mmCIF file of C-alpha atoms in Angstrom:
data_model
loop_
_atom_site.group_PDB
_atom_site.id
_atom_site.type_symbol
_atom_site.label_atom_id
_atom_site.label_comp_id
_atom_site.label_asym_id
_atom_site.label_seq_id
_atom_site.Cartn_x
_atom_site.Cartn_y
_atom_site.Cartn_z
ATOM 1 C CA MET A 1 45.824 43.133 51.344
ATOM 2 C CA LYS A 2 42.889 44.644 53.261
ATOM 3 C CA GLU A 3 42.054 46.944 50.372
ATOM 4 C CA SER A 4 41.994 43.993 48.000
ATOM 5 C CA ILE A 5 39.510 42.160 50.252
ATOM 6 C CA ASN A 6 37.234 45.235 50.452
ATOM 7 C CA SER A 7 37.314 45.554 46.685
ATOM 8 C CA SER A 8 36.293 41.955 46.330
ATOM 9 C CA THR A 9 33.492 42.442 48.830
ATOM 10 C CA SER A 10 32.284 45.535 47.014
ATOM 11 C CA SER A 11 32.204 43.634 43.735
ATOM 12 C CA SER A 12 30.153 40.883 45.366
ATOM 13 C CA ASP A 13 27.665 43.405 46.777
ATOM 14 C CA GLU A 14 27.017 44.782 43.326
ATOM 15 C CA ALA A 15 26.238 41.360 41.893
ATOM 16 C CA VAL A 16 22.842 41.082 40.149
ATOM 17 C CA TRP A 17 20.496 38.184 40.792
ATOM 18 C CA GLU A 18 17.954 36.951 38.263
ATOM 19 C CA ILE A 19 15.050 34.507 38.438
ATOM 20 C CA ARG A 20 14.761 32.107 35.555
ATOM 21 C CA PRO A 21 11.323 31.115 34.185
ATOM 22 C CA SER A 22 11.716 27.795 36.002
ATOM 23 C CA GLY A 23 11.899 29.656 39.324
ATOM 24 C CA MET A 24 15.642 29.074 39.842
ATOM 25 C CA LEU A 25 17.675 31.962 41.252
ATOM 26 C CA PHE A 26 21.108 32.566 39.770
ATOM 27 C CA GLN A 27 23.750 35.274 39.974
ATOM 28 C CA LYS A 28 24.334 37.311 36.855
ATOM 29 C CA ARG A 29 27.824 38.697 36.386
ATOM 30 C CA ASP A 30 29.153 41.314 34.006
ATOM 31 C CA ASN A 31 31.038 38.737 32.003
ATOM 32 C CA ASP A 32 28.026 36.416 31.646
ATOM 33 C CA ALA A 33 26.865 38.128 28.471
ATOM 34 C CA ALA A 34 30.192 37.511 26.801
ATOM 35 C CA ALA A 35 30.546 33.970 28.104
ATOM 36 C CA ASN A 36 26.957 32.899 27.322
ATOM 37 C CA PRO A 37 25.484 35.074 24.585
ATOM 38 C CA THR A 38 21.805 34.867 23.736
ATOM 39 C CA ILE A 39 20.920 32.728 20.734
ATOM 40 C CA ILE A 40 17.883 32.839 18.477
ATOM 41 C CA ILE A 41 15.894 29.651 18.029
ATOM 42 C CA LYS A 42 13.284 29.438 15.311
ATOM 43 C CA VAL A 43 10.064 28.100 16.815
ATOM 44 C CA SER A 44 7.332 26.463 14.768
ATOM 45 C CA TYR A 45 3.918 25.791 16.314
ATOM 46 C CA ALA A 46 0.813 24.947 14.264
ATOM 47 C CA SER A 47 0.672 27.726 11.654
ATOM 48 C CA GLN A 48 2.890 30.070 13.683
ATOM 49 C CA GLU A 49 6.593 30.637 13.150
ATOM 50 C CA PHE A 50 8.644 33.074 15.197
ATOM 51 C CA ASP A 51 12.125 33.752 16.580
ATOM 52 C CA LEU A 52 12.760 33.261 20.297
ATOM 53 C CA PRO A 53 15.889 34.694 21.976
ATOM 54 C CA VAL A 54 17.114 32.479 24.839
ATOM 55 C CA PRO A 55 20.391 31.801 26.657
ATOM 56 C CA PRO A 56 22.011 28.615 25.329
ATOM 57 C CA GLU A 57 22.324 27.221 28.880
ATOM 58 C CA PHE A 58 18.542 27.139 29.276
ATOM 59 C CA THR A 59 16.810 23.788 29.594
ATOM 60 C CA PHE A 60 13.937 22.770 27.349
ATOM 61 C CA GLY A 61 11.711 23.013 30.411
ATOM 62 C CA GLU A 62 12.604 26.670 30.760
ATOM 63 C CA VAL A 63 11.886 27.217 27.083
ATOM 64 C CA LYS A 64 8.446 25.681 27.600
ATOM 65 C CA SER A 65 7.752 28.163 30.404
ATOM 66 C CA ILE A 66 8.541 31.070 28.079
ATOM 67 C CA LEU A 67 6.495 29.594 25.248
ATOM 68 C CA SER A 68 3.419 29.121 27.445
ATOM 69 C CA SER A 69 2.974 32.889 27.688
ATOM 70 C CA ILE A 70 3.413 33.279 23.922
ATOM 71 C CA ILE A 71 1.319 30.477 22.449
ATOM 72 C CA GLY A 72 -1.022 29.947 25.402
ATOM 73 C CA LEU A 73 -0.153 26.282 25.790
ATOM 74 C CA GLU A 74 0.628 24.894 29.240
ATOM 75 C CA PRO A 75 4.174 23.498 29.572
ATOM 76 C CA LYS A 76 2.857 20.081 30.648
ATOM 77 C CA VAL A 77 1.132 19.550 27.311
ATOM 78 C CA GLN A 78 3.999 20.874 25.168
ATOM 79 C CA LYS A 79 6.273 18.564 23.211
ATOM 80 C CA LEU A 80 9.498 20.165 21.977
ATOM 81 C CA LEU A 81 11.197 18.424 19.071
ATOM 82 C CA PHE A 82 14.719 19.174 17.950
ATOM 83 C CA ARG A 83 16.157 17.382 14.938
ATOM 84 C CA GLY A 84 13.070 15.180 14.869
ATOM 85 C CA LYS A 85 13.399 13.932 18.446
ATOM 86 C CA GLU A 86 11.403 14.935 21.497
ATOM 87 C CA LYS A 87 13.516 16.551 24.215
ATOM 88 C CA GLU A 88 13.093 16.127 27.957
ATOM 89 C CA ASP A 89 12.593 19.110 30.261
ATOM 90 C CA HIS A 90 15.936 18.595 32.026
ATOM 91 C CA GLU A 91 18.017 18.624 28.833
ATOM 92 C CA TYR A 92 20.110 21.753 28.145
ATOM 93 C CA LEU A 93 19.941 23.491 24.796
ATOM 94 C CA HIS A 94 23.658 23.811 24.211
ATOM 95 C CA LEU A 95 24.405 20.240 25.287
ATOM 96 C CA VAL A 96 22.138 18.715 22.638
ATOM 97 C CA GLY A 97 23.449 20.956 19.869
ATOM 98 C CA VAL A 98 20.958 23.831 19.768
ATOM 99 C CA LYS A 99 22.693 26.815 18.197
ATOM 100 C CA ASN A 100 21.795 30.157 16.726
ATOM 101 C CA ASN A 101 18.930 29.783 14.177
ATOM 102 C CA SER A 102 18.277 26.185 15.181
ATOM 103 C CA LYS A 103 14.710 25.040 14.566
ATOM 104 C CA VAL A 104 12.479 23.736 17.361
ATOM 105 C CA LEU A 105 9.044 22.261 16.694
ATOM 106 C CA VAL A 106 6.292 22.607 19.300
ATOM 107 C CA MET A 107 3.500 20.034 19.387
ATOM 108 C CA GLU A 108 0.550 19.608 21.705
ATOM 109 C CA GLU A 109 0.695 16.358 23.642
ATOM 110 C CA GLU A 110 -2.524 14.415 24.051
ATOM 111 C CA THR A 111 -3.601 14.467 27.696
ATOM 112 C CA VAL A 112 -5.102 11.570 29.615
ATOM 113 C CA GLU A 113 -8.484 13.312 29.449
ATOM 114 C CA ASP A 114 -8.203 13.563 25.661
ATOM 115 C CA LYS A 115 -7.348 9.864 25.382
ATOM 116 C CA ILE A 116 -10.317 8.914 27.550
ATOM 117 C CA ARG A 117 -12.651 11.071 25.470
ATOM 118 C CA GLU A 118 -11.381 9.446 22.261
ATOM 119 C CA GLU A 119 -11.824 5.950 23.694
ATOM 120 C CA VAL A 120 -15.359 6.807 24.776
ATOM 121 C CA ARG A 121 -16.123 8.218 21.325
ATOM 122 C CA VAL A 122 -14.866 5.084 19.538
ATOM 123 C CA THR A 123 -16.735 2.786 21.944
ATOM 124 C CA THR A 124 -19.913 4.796 21.445
ATOM 125 C CA GLU A 125 -19.621 4.613 17.649
ATOM 126 C CA ILE A 126 -19.089 0.839 17.784
ATOM 127 C CA SER A 127 -22.073 0.463 20.101
ATOM 128 C CA ARG A 128 -24.296 2.592 17.885
ATOM 129 C CA GLY A 129 -23.251 0.634 14.802
ATOM 130 C CA ALA A 130 -24.038 -2.695 16.469
ATOM 131 C CA GLU A 131 -27.413 -1.402 17.674
ATOM 132 C CA ALA A 132 -28.280 -0.171 14.171
ATOM 133 C CA VAL A 133 -27.448 -3.583 12.670
ATOM 134 C CA THR A 134 -29.598 -5.273 15.328
ATOM 135 C CA GLU A 135 -32.556 -3.049 14.434
ATOM 136 C CA VAL A 136 -32.228 -3.947 10.761
ATOM 137 C CA ARG A 137 -31.922 -7.639 11.636
ATOM 138 C CA THR A 138 -35.226 -7.469 13.508
ATOM 139 C CA GLU A 139 -36.951 -6.023 10.436
ATOM 140 C CA VAL A 140 -35.319 -8.580 8.155
ATOM 141 C CA ASP A 141 -36.544 -11.396 10.409
ATOM 142 C CA LYS A 142 -40.116 -10.239 9.834
ATOM 143 C CA LEU A 143 -39.581 -9.898 6.099
ATOM 144 C CA SER A 144 -37.958 -13.319 5.959
ATOM 145 C CA GLU A 145 -41.128 -14.891 7.356
ATOM 146 C CA GLN A 146 -43.176 -13.128 4.671
ATOM 147 C CA VAL A 147 -40.785 -14.314 1.960
ATOM 148 C CA SER A 148 -41.098 -17.910 3.164
ATOM 149 C CA ALA A 149 -44.895 -17.645 3.222
ATOM 150 C CA VAL A 150 -45.139 -16.190 -0.300
ATOM 151 C CA GLN A 151 -42.640 -18.713 -1.598
ATOM 152 C CA ALA A 152 -44.684 -21.606 -0.171
ATOM 153 C CA VAL A 153 -47.896 -20.280 -1.700
ATOM 154 C CA VAL A 154 -46.513 -19.587 -5.179
ATOM 155 C CA PHE A 155 -44.490 -22.774 -5.480
ATOM 156 C CA GLY A 156 -47.484 -24.637 -4.111
ATOM 157 C CA GLY A 157 -49.319 -23.700 -7.275
ATOM 158 C CA THR A 158 -51.288 -20.625 -6.172
ATOM 159 C CA ASN A 159 -50.748 -17.247 -7.810
ATOM 160 C CA VAL A 160 -50.491 -14.025 -5.797
ATOM 161 C CA GLU A 161 -50.726 -10.378 -6.811
ATOM 162 C CA ASP A 162 -47.564 -9.135 -8.500
ATOM 163 C CA LYS A 163 -47.773 -5.916 -6.489
ATOM 164 C CA ASP A 164 -47.390 -7.936 -3.272
ATOM 165 C CA ILE A 165 -44.179 -9.508 -4.566
ATOM 166 C CA ILE A 166 -42.868 -6.130 -5.757
ATOM 167 C CA HIS A 167 -43.719 -4.489 -2.435
ATOM 168 C CA LEU A 168 -41.936 -7.192 -0.436
ATOM 169 C CA THR A 169 -38.870 -6.904 -2.680
ATOM 170 C CA GLU A 170 -38.817 -3.126 -2.207
ATOM 171 C CA MET A 171 -38.959 -3.554 1.565
ATOM 172 C CA LEU A 172 -35.915 -5.812 1.371
ATOM 173 C CA MET A 173 -34.041 -3.280 -0.758
ATOM 174 C CA ARG A 174 -34.752 -0.586 1.838
ATOM 175 C CA GLN A 175 -33.032 -2.721 4.457
ATOM 176 C CA LEU A 176 -29.996 -2.977 2.183
ATOM 177 C CA LEU A 177 -29.870 0.812 1.975
ATOM 178 C CA LYS A 178 -30.062 1.055 5.763
ATOM 179 C CA LEU A 179 -27.198 -1.404 6.147
ATOM 180 C CA ASP A 180 -25.139 0.525 3.604
ATOM 181 C CA GLY A 181 -25.510 3.697 5.677
ATOM 182 C CA ILE A 182 -24.414 2.132 8.981
ATOM 183 C CA GLU A 183 -20.929 3.034 10.257
ATOM 184 C CA ALA A 184 -19.773 -0.054 12.125
ATOM 185 C CA ALA A 185 -16.458 -1.398 13.375
ATOM 186 C CA GLY A 186 -15.190 -4.661 14.788
ATOM 187 C CA GLU A 187 -17.912 -7.231 15.417
ATOM 188 C CA GLY A 188 -20.543 -4.745 14.243
ATOM 189 C CA ARG A 189 -18.936 -4.643 10.793
ATOM 190 C CA VAL A 190 -18.928 -8.452 10.584
ATOM 191 C CA GLN A 191 -22.604 -8.608 11.544
ATOM 192 C CA ARG A 192 -23.455 -5.967 8.972
ATOM 193 C CA LYS A 193 -21.777 -7.987 6.178
ATOM 194 C CA LEU A 194 -23.660 -11.120 7.219
ATOM 195 C CA GLU A 195 -26.944 -9.246 7.220
ATOM 196 C CA VAL A 196 -26.233 -7.781 3.774
ATOM 197 C CA ARG A 197 -25.685 -11.282 2.376
ATOM 198 C CA ARG A 198 -28.843 -12.492 4.074
ATOM 199 C CA VAL A 199 -30.971 -9.742 2.523
ATOM 200 C CA GLN A 200 -29.378 -10.306 -0.890
ATOM 201 C CA ASN A 201 -30.350 -13.978 -0.699
ATOM 202 C CA LEU A 202 -33.916 -13.028 0.195
ATOM 203 C CA VAL A 203 -34.071 -10.678 -2.805
ATOM 204 C CA GLU A 204 -32.854 -13.481 -5.074
ATOM 205 C CA THR A 205 -35.550 -15.742 -3.616
ATOM 206 C CA MET A 206 -38.189 -13.126 -4.385
ATOM 207 C CA ASP A 207 -36.919 -12.892 -7.969
ATOM 208 C CA ALA A 208 -37.454 -16.639 -8.329
ATOM 209 C CA VAL A 209 -40.911 -16.348 -6.741
ATOM 210 C CA LYS A 210 -41.838 -13.558 -9.148
ATOM 211 C CA ALA A 211 -40.707 -15.618 -12.139
ATOM 212 C CA ARG A 212 -42.701 -18.638 -10.947
ATOM 213 C CA ASN A 213 -45.749 -16.490 -10.230
ATOM 214 C CA SER A 214 -45.630 -15.125 -13.796
ATOM 215 C CA ASN A 215 -45.208 -18.629 -15.264
ATOM 216 C CA PRO A 216 -46.694 -21.360 -13.052
ATOM 217 C CA PHE A 217 -45.381 -24.040 -15.442
ATOM 218 C CA ILE A 218 -41.705 -23.382 -14.638
ATOM 219 C CA ASN A 219 -39.873 -26.552 -13.627
ATOM 220 C CA ASN A 220 -40.349 -27.200 -9.909
ATOM 221 C CA SER A 221 -36.621 -27.937 -9.588
ATOM 222 C CA ASN A 222 -36.041 -24.174 -9.506
ATOM 223 C CA ALA A 223 -38.147 -23.938 -6.377
ATOM 224 C CA VAL A 224 -36.235 -26.769 -4.750
ATOM 225 C CA SER A 225 -32.941 -25.121 -5.654
ATOM 226 C CA VAL A 226 -33.856 -21.724 -4.184
ATOM 227 C CA THR A 227 -35.296 -23.224 -1.004
ATOM 228 C CA THR A 228 -32.260 -25.446 -0.516
ATOM 229 C CA GLN A 229 -29.886 -22.492 -0.929
ATOM 230 C CA TRP A 230 -31.786 -20.440 1.631
ATOM 231 C CA GLU A 231 -31.943 -23.275 4.146
ATOM 232 C CA THR A 232 -28.195 -23.738 3.771
ATOM 233 C CA PHE A 233 -27.610 -20.024 4.357
ATOM 234 C CA GLU A 234 -29.824 -20.076 7.477
ATOM 235 C CA SER A 235 -27.957 -23.025 8.910
#
């Protein structure tokens, strides 16, 4: 009986201890290899694909620790997907069905800092778009006053230089081009559409003014119609 106890003690002394990537200490026995053989999981990350040998009793958190030294991605920002579903760090490979040659997809999870940067970027773009529309609106306000003045003169029976009408129309068209090049979202996009319609109406008014200036004997009802439409738009 004493010899049997010593033999057992001797066997215990020769036991080998290993540290898992997670920092856990466990005792490795001679029969562990047979009981829990290593499996190969096929890892896919970005454009990389490689085989990773791991014990089936590993957790996904332990797999992340190994992967961090291979792909250079911190475990906290790794997302491991198996069969299309994200797995938690505490889940064991063999308990969720991971076997030899099973495929595991690695994705980079967006951090809080990344989300904040994206929100700031979107807010900045919206702000810039709104500011750009406001700048165009200021220019259109000035041009609108000139359109009203020319319209009053021409429809009052006085001719003006055609080049002045053409120049004013070209200035309006330039504002349309500016509006077309503005990237706006939300309220900024709505304001841009309204300003586009406003400029288009001013251009149509200038077309009527040009026609009247070329032929002073055009029916005055055209002038009333154009003015009425513009006043309605302004209101």
